[in-house]
Amino acid sequence: MADSTPSPNPARPVYVVGGGPGGLSVAYALRARGIRAVVLEKSDRVGASWRGHYDRLRLHTTRRLSGLPGLPIPRRSGRWVSRDDLVRYLEEYAEHHCLEIVTGVEVSRVERTPDGTGWLLHATGGRELTGAAVVMATGHNHTPRVPAWPGRDTYTGEFLHAREYRNAGPYAGRDVLVVGAGNTGTEIAVDLAEGGAARVRVAVRTVPHIVRRSTAGWAAQYTGVLCRRLPVALVDRLARPLARLSVPDLSARGLPRPDTGLYSRVREGAIPVQDVGFVDAVRRGTVRVVAAVERFEGGEVVLADGSRVAPDAVIAATGYVRGLEGLVGHLGVLDGRGRPVVRGARCPDGAPGLYFTGFTNPISGMLRELARDAGRIAGAVAKDVSGCVARLPG
């Protein structure tokens, strides 16, 4: 795959880094415009991050609003698509569109070519690949994030990040503390309670907003799509009475209503919890809410209210970081939190031909926005680097 010595006006492919939904969408959109796109995937199959999620996972977005451009998700997958069905769909998508995918290739650094006419990618095996443009699609959930809790390294109980959790089987009859009350943490807690764990607690630092995934057939995603362009303060005001009507007050169970607006939180990166059994589990007491984790001491976990618990296992549902610093951090294209300064069809200042997709988690649905971004990025590539991009035959 290594390029030959570049000509004064070389025809080069567009490299798409990452073989998940975002990367596959962009590759299709580029191919539809006759542009050669090569997807570089570090694992041996597409959709690697989705394959690693817990068994009970289903999309919180509807099948109809989660399909990628050029191929809908099959009706047989139902309204709320399971993890395994989504993985099969991604495989079918790549095959259906004859996408050019190279697996087992991990990109470690992206930089401008010495002559400034394109992009040089350093990859496994000493590869140096030269592209007309690069689309970074390595994913929102790239690298597990574990807070630097004091004493964590000497904790004597079982400890794992939520990425390593698959199902409740290994925790039957055991005492488990889940740290984090986002969608992942609350779903894992419900899975544990239903799967026979002796005790399930969820440590909560910031009280989440909770919404019903669907009410009388109306999916929460539909509301998210409608609210996307509305003023933040207006959505915050509208969300408060709706929350009181749809979600019971759990203050007595340790989960008071949030004191900040729903959409204000979304703009800060905190998506509401879509309830798939968590509210009922908390009301029944099969999942118990406790204070945030402060530190670890031997086999105990010390909580923010001073109490101590001694679970058999701790599952950290504490999120992910984007992991882009080593790849593109030297280019000045990331903000202080390691996120791209611009996304979609826009390129960062000083980095023409470098695009990012999939690094947000919008209220309207990540897969929906990835699909929309793909066409925009392909259009920008066709316009901005049309003179040096490789074209498909025919």
Coordinates of C-alpha atoms in Angstrom, one line a residue:
M1 CA 0.0 0.0 0.0
A2 CA 3.0 2.3 0.2
D3 CA 2.9 5.2 -2.3
S4 CA 5.5 5.8 -5.0
T5 CA 7.4 9.1 -5.3
P6 CA 4.7 11.8 -5.7
S7 CA 4.4 13.5 -9.0
P8 CA 3.8 17.3 -9.1
N9 CA 0.0 16.7 -9.1
P10 CA -0.4 13.2 -7.6
A11 CA -3.7 11.4 -7.6
R12 CA -4.1 10.0 -4.1
P13 CA -6.8 8.2 -2.2
V14 CA -8.7 9.7 0.8
Y15 CA -7.8 7.7 3.9
V16 CA -10.5 7.1 6.4
V17 CA -9.1 6.1 9.8
G18 CA -11.6 3.8 11.6
G19 CA -14.0 1.1 10.4
G20 CA -17.0 1.9 12.5
P21 CA -20.3 3.5 11.4
G22 CA -18.7 6.9 10.9
G23 CA -15.8 5.7 8.8
L24 CA -18.0 3.4 6.7
S25 CA -20.5 6.2 6.1
V26 CA -17.9 8.5 4.8
A27 CA -16.3 5.8 2.7
Y28 CA -19.6 5.2 1.0
A29 CA -20.3 8.9 0.4
L30 CA -16.9 9.4 -1.1
R31 CA -17.3 6.3 -3.3
A32 CA -20.7 7.6 -4.5
R33 CA -18.9 10.7 -5.8
G34 CA -16.4 8.5 -7.6
I35 CA -13.6 9.2 -5.1
R36 CA -11.3 6.4 -4.0
A37 CA -11.6 6.0 -0.2
V38 CA -9.5 3.5 1.8
V39 CA -10.7 2.6 5.3
L40 CA -7.9 1.7 7.7
E41 CA -9.1 -0.4 10.6
K42 CA -6.8 -1.5 13.4
S43 CA -8.8 -4.6 14.3
D44 CA -9.5 -7.6 12.0
R45 CA -13.2 -6.6 11.4
V46 CA -15.4 -3.6 11.0
G47 CA -17.4 -2.4 13.9
A48 CA -14.8 -3.4 16.5
S49 CA -16.0 -1.1 19.3
W50 CA -19.6 -2.2 18.9
R51 CA -18.6 -5.9 19.1
G52 CA -17.0 -5.1 22.5
H53 CA -20.2 -3.7 24.2
Y54 CA -22.2 -5.6 26.7
D55 CA -24.6 -8.3 25.5
R56 CA -27.9 -6.7 26.3
L57 CA -27.1 -3.4 24.5
R58 CA -29.7 -2.0 22.2
L59 CA -29.7 1.3 20.4
H60 CA -31.6 4.1 22.1
T61 CA -32.3 5.5 18.7
T62 CA -34.9 4.0 16.3
R63 CA -34.0 1.7 13.5
R64 CA -35.3 4.1 10.9
L65 CA -33.2 7.0 12.2
S66 CA -30.1 4.9 12.8
G67 CA -29.3 3.6 9.3
L68 CA -26.3 4.7 7.4
P69 CA -26.6 6.3 3.9
G70 CA -27.3 4.0 1.0
L71 CA -28.7 1.1 3.0
P72 CA -31.4 1.0 5.7
I73 CA -31.1 -1.3 8.7
P74 CA -33.3 -4.4 7.9
R75 CA -36.8 -4.4 9.4
R76 CA -36.1 -7.8 11.0
S77 CA -33.9 -6.0 13.5
G78 CA -36.9 -4.4 15.1
R79 CA -37.4 -0.9 16.4
W80 CA -34.5 -0.9 18.9
V81 CA -31.6 -2.6 17.2
S82 CA -29.5 -5.0 19.3
R83 CA -25.7 -5.0 19.4
D84 CA -25.4 -8.1 17.3
D85 CA -27.8 -7.0 14.7
L86 CA -26.0 -3.7 14.4
V87 CA -22.7 -5.5 13.9
R88 CA -24.2 -7.7 11.2
Y89 CA -25.6 -4.6 9.5
L90 CA -22.2 -2.9 9.5
E91 CA -20.7 -6.0 7.9
E92 CA -23.5 -6.1 5.3
Y93 CA -23.0 -2.4 4.7
A94 CA -19.3 -2.7 3.9
E95 CA -20.0 -5.7 1.5
H96 CA -23.0 -4.1 -0.1
H97 CA -21.1 -1.0 -1.1
C98 CA -17.9 -2.8 -2.0
L99 CA -15.9 -0.6 0.3
E100 CA -12.2 -0.7 0.3
I101 CA -11.2 -1.7 3.8
V102 CA -7.7 -2.7 5.0
T103 CA -7.8 -4.4 8.4
G104 CA -5.0 -4.9 10.9
V105 CA -3.5 -1.4 10.2
E106 CA -3.3 1.0 13.1
V107 CA -2.4 4.6 12.3
S108 CA -0.1 6.1 14.9
R109 CA 0.5 9.6 13.6
V110 CA -0.9 11.9 10.9
E111 CA 1.1 14.9 9.5
R112 CA 1.4 17.0 6.4
T113 CA 3.5 15.7 3.6
P114 CA 6.9 17.5 3.3
D115 CA 5.7 19.3 0.1
G116 CA 2.5 20.3 1.7
T117 CA 0.3 18.7 -1.0
G118 CA -1.4 16.1 1.1
W119 CA -1.2 14.0 4.3
L120 CA 1.3 11.4 5.5
L121 CA 0.0 8.6 7.7
H122 CA 2.4 6.5 9.8
A123 CA 1.0 3.1 10.5
T124 CA 1.8 -0.4 11.7
G125 CA 4.5 -2.3 9.9
G126 CA 6.4 0.8 9.1
R127 CA 3.8 1.9 6.5
E128 CA 3.9 5.5 5.3
L129 CA 0.7 6.2 3.4
T130 CA 0.1 9.4 1.5
G131 CA -3.4 10.7 1.0
A132 CA -5.1 13.6 -0.6
A133 CA -7.2 14.0 2.5
V134 CA -7.8 12.2 5.8
V135 CA -11.0 11.6 7.7
M136 CA -10.6 10.7 11.4
A137 CA -13.4 8.4 12.4
T138 CA -11.8 6.5 15.3
G139 CA -14.9 7.0 17.5
H140 CA -16.4 8.8 20.4
N141 CA -15.8 5.8 22.7
H142 CA -12.2 5.1 21.9
T143 CA -10.1 4.8 25.1
P144 CA -11.6 3.8 28.5
R145 CA -11.4 6.6 31.1
V146 CA -10.7 5.7 34.7
P147 CA -10.4 8.5 37.3
A148 CA -7.2 8.7 39.3
W149 CA -8.9 7.6 42.6
P150 CA -6.4 7.5 45.5
G151 CA -5.7 3.9 46.5
R152 CA -7.1 2.4 43.3
D153 CA -3.9 0.6 42.4
T154 CA -3.9 -1.3 45.7
Y155 CA -7.6 -2.2 45.8
T156 CA -7.9 -5.9 46.6
G157 CA -11.3 -6.5 45.0
E158 CA -12.1 -7.1 41.4
F159 CA -12.0 -3.9 39.3
L160 CA -12.9 -3.4 35.7
H161 CA -14.0 -0.8 33.2
A162 CA -17.5 -1.1 31.7
R163 CA -15.9 -1.9 28.4
E164 CA -14.8 -5.3 29.8
Y165 CA -18.3 -6.1 31.1
R166 CA -20.3 -8.6 29.0
N167 CA -23.2 -9.9 31.1
A168 CA -24.3 -10.7 34.7
G169 CA -23.3 -14.3 34.7
P170 CA -19.9 -13.9 36.5
Y171 CA -21.6 -11.7 39.2
A172 CA -24.5 -13.9 40.2
G173 CA -24.7 -13.9 44.0
R174 CA -22.1 -11.2 44.4
D175 CA -22.0 -7.6 45.7
V176 CA -21.3 -5.2 42.9
L177 CA -20.7 -1.4 42.8
V178 CA -21.2 0.3 39.5
V179 CA -19.6 3.7 39.4
G180 CA -21.3 6.2 37.1
A181 CA -25.0 6.8 36.3
G182 CA -24.9 7.4 32.6
N183 CA -26.6 5.2 30.1
T184 CA -24.0 2.5 30.3
G185 CA -23.8 2.5 34.1
T186 CA -27.6 2.4 34.6
E187 CA -28.1 -0.4 32.0
I188 CA -25.3 -2.5 33.5
A189 CA -26.8 -2.0 37.0
V190 CA -30.2 -3.3 35.7
D191 CA -28.6 -6.2 34.0
L192 CA -26.8 -7.2 37.2
A193 CA -30.0 -6.9 39.3
E194 CA -32.0 -9.0 36.8
G195 CA -29.1 -11.4 36.4
G196 CA -28.9 -12.5 40.0
A197 CA -26.3 -10.3 41.7
A198 CA -26.8 -10.3 45.4
R199 CA -26.5 -6.5 45.8
V200 CA -26.2 -3.8 43.2
R201 CA -25.2 -0.2 44.0
V202 CA -24.7 2.7 41.7
A203 CA -22.3 5.5 42.8
V204 CA -23.5 8.8 41.6
R205 CA -21.5 12.0 41.5
T206 CA -23.7 14.1 39.2
V207 CA -27.5 13.3 39.2
P208 CA -28.5 12.5 35.6
H209 CA -31.5 13.6 33.7
I210 CA -33.7 10.6 33.0
V211 CA -36.1 10.3 30.1
R212 CA -38.3 7.5 28.8
R213 CA -36.9 5.9 25.7
S214 CA -40.4 5.9 24.3
T215 CA -43.8 7.3 25.5
A216 CA -47.0 6.1 23.8
G217 CA -44.9 5.1 20.7
W218 CA -43.1 8.5 20.6
A219 CA -39.4 7.9 20.8
A220 CA -37.3 10.3 22.9
Q221 CA -35.0 10.6 19.8
Y222 CA -37.8 12.4 17.9
T223 CA -37.9 15.0 20.6
G224 CA -34.2 15.3 20.4
V225 CA -34.3 15.9 16.7
L226 CA -37.0 18.6 17.1
C227 CA -35.1 20.3 19.9
R228 CA -31.7 20.3 18.2
R229 CA -31.9 23.8 16.8
L230 CA -34.0 25.4 19.5
P231 CA -32.5 27.8 22.1
V232 CA -30.9 26.0 25.0
A233 CA -32.8 27.9 27.7
L234 CA -36.2 27.2 26.0
V235 CA -35.5 23.4 25.8
D236 CA -34.4 23.5 29.5
R237 CA -37.7 25.1 30.5
L238 CA -39.8 22.8 28.4
A239 CA -38.0 19.7 29.7
R240 CA -38.8 20.3 33.4
P241 CA -42.5 19.8 33.4
L242 CA -42.2 16.9 31.0
A243 CA -39.7 15.2 33.3
R244 CA -42.1 15.5 36.2
L245 CA -44.9 14.0 34.2
S246 CA -43.0 11.0 32.8
V247 CA -40.4 10.1 35.5
P248 CA -41.3 9.7 39.2
D249 CA -39.5 11.6 41.9
L250 CA -36.7 9.3 43.2
S251 CA -35.4 11.7 45.9
A252 CA -36.2 9.3 48.7
R253 CA -34.1 6.7 46.9
G254 CA -31.1 9.0 46.7
L255 CA -31.7 10.4 43.2
P256 CA -33.2 13.9 43.3
R257 CA -34.1 15.8 40.2
P258 CA -31.2 17.6 38.6
D259 CA -30.8 21.3 39.4
T260 CA -29.4 22.1 35.9
G261 CA -31.3 22.1 32.6
L262 CA -31.4 19.0 30.4
Y263 CA -30.2 20.7 27.2
S264 CA -27.6 22.7 29.1
R265 CA -26.1 19.4 30.2
V266 CA -26.3 18.0 26.7
R267 CA -24.2 20.9 25.4
E268 CA -21.6 20.0 28.0
G269 CA -21.5 16.5 26.7
A270 CA -23.9 14.7 29.1
I271 CA -26.6 12.8 27.3
P272 CA -29.8 12.1 29.3
V273 CA -30.2 8.5 30.6
Q274 CA -32.8 6.7 28.5
D275 CA -34.7 4.5 30.9
V276 CA -34.8 0.8 30.1
G277 CA -35.6 -0.4 33.6
F278 CA -33.4 1.7 35.8
V279 CA -36.3 3.8 37.3
D280 CA -38.3 0.7 38.3
A281 CA -35.1 -1.0 39.7
V282 CA -34.4 2.0 41.9
R283 CA -38.0 2.2 43.1
R284 CA -38.0 -1.5 44.0
G285 CA -34.7 -1.3 45.7
T286 CA -33.0 -3.9 43.5
V287 CA -30.6 -1.2 42.5
R288 CA -29.5 1.2 45.3
V289 CA -28.1 4.7 44.7
V290 CA -25.1 5.7 46.8
A291 CA -22.7 8.7 47.0
A292 CA -19.8 9.2 44.6
V293 CA -16.5 7.3 45.0
E294 CA -13.8 9.3 46.7
R295 CA -11.0 6.7 47.2
F296 CA -10.1 3.1 47.7
E297 CA -8.6 1.6 50.9
G298 CA -7.6 -2.0 50.8
G299 CA -10.8 -3.9 50.0
E300 CA -13.1 -1.0 50.8
V301 CA -14.4 1.9 48.8
V302 CA -14.8 5.2 50.6
L303 CA -17.7 7.3 49.4
A304 CA -18.2 11.1 49.3
D305 CA -20.6 11.0 52.3
G306 CA -18.0 9.3 54.4
S307 CA -19.6 5.8 54.3
R308 CA -17.7 2.8 53.3
V309 CA -18.7 -0.3 51.2
A310 CA -16.8 -3.5 50.5
P311 CA -18.1 -4.8 47.2
D312 CA -16.8 -8.0 45.6
A313 CA -16.4 -6.1 42.3
V314 CA -16.3 -2.5 41.1
I315 CA -17.4 -1.7 37.5
A316 CA -16.3 1.7 36.4
A317 CA -18.8 3.1 33.9
T318 CA -16.8 6.3 33.8
G319 CA -16.8 7.0 30.1
Y320 CA -14.1 7.3 27.5
V321 CA -11.7 9.8 26.0
R322 CA -11.2 10.3 22.3
G323 CA -7.5 9.3 22.2
L324 CA -6.6 11.7 19.4
E325 CA -3.6 13.4 21.0
G326 CA -1.0 11.0 19.7
L327 CA -2.5 11.0 16.2
V328 CA -3.2 14.7 15.6
G329 CA -2.5 16.5 18.8
H330 CA 0.7 18.1 17.4
L331 CA -1.3 19.8 14.6
G332 CA -3.2 22.1 17.0
V333 CA -6.6 20.8 16.0
L334 CA -7.8 19.7 19.4
D335 CA -9.4 21.7 22.2
G336 CA -8.4 21.5 25.9
R337 CA -10.4 18.4 26.4
G338 CA -8.9 16.5 23.5
R339 CA -11.8 17.0 21.1
P340 CA -11.6 18.3 17.5
V341 CA -12.1 22.0 17.3
V342 CA -14.3 21.6 14.3
R343 CA -16.1 18.6 12.9
G344 CA -18.0 17.5 9.8
A345 CA -17.4 19.3 6.6
R346 CA -15.1 22.0 8.1
C347 CA -11.3 21.6 8.4
P348 CA -9.4 23.1 11.3
D349 CA -7.4 26.2 10.5
G350 CA -4.0 25.3 9.1
A351 CA -5.1 21.7 8.3
P352 CA -6.8 21.7 4.9
G353 CA -8.0 18.2 4.0
L354 CA -8.3 16.9 7.6
Y355 CA -11.8 16.0 8.7
F356 CA -13.4 14.6 11.8
T357 CA -16.6 12.7 12.3
G358 CA -18.2 10.9 15.2
F359 CA -16.7 12.8 18.1
T360 CA -19.9 14.1 19.6
N361 CA -22.9 12.4 21.1
P362 CA -25.8 14.6 20.0
I363 CA -29.3 14.5 21.5
S364 CA -30.7 13.7 18.0
G365 CA -28.8 10.4 17.8
M366 CA -25.1 9.7 17.0
L367 CA -25.8 7.4 14.1
R368 CA -28.2 9.8 12.5
E369 CA -25.7 12.6 12.7
L370 CA -22.9 10.4 11.4
A371 CA -25.0 9.6 8.3
R372 CA -25.7 13.3 7.7
D373 CA -22.0 14.3 8.2
A374 CA -20.9 11.7 5.7
G375 CA -22.5 13.5 2.7
R376 CA -21.2 16.8 3.9
I377 CA -17.7 15.6 4.3
A378 CA -17.7 13.9 0.9
G379 CA -19.0 17.1 -0.7
A380 CA -16.2 19.1 0.9
V381 CA -13.5 16.7 -0.2
A382 CA -14.8 16.7 -3.7
K383 CA -14.6 20.5 -3.7
D384 CA -11.5 21.1 -1.8
V385 CA -9.1 18.5 -3.1
S386 CA -10.6 17.6 -6.4
G387 CA -7.4 18.2 -8.4
C388 CA -5.3 15.6 -6.5
V389 CA -7.8 12.9 -5.3
A390 CA -7.8 9.5 -6.8
R391 CA -10.9 8.7 -8.8
L392 CA -12.6 5.3 -9.2
P393 CA -12.5 3.7 -12.6
G394 CA -15.7 4.1 -14.7

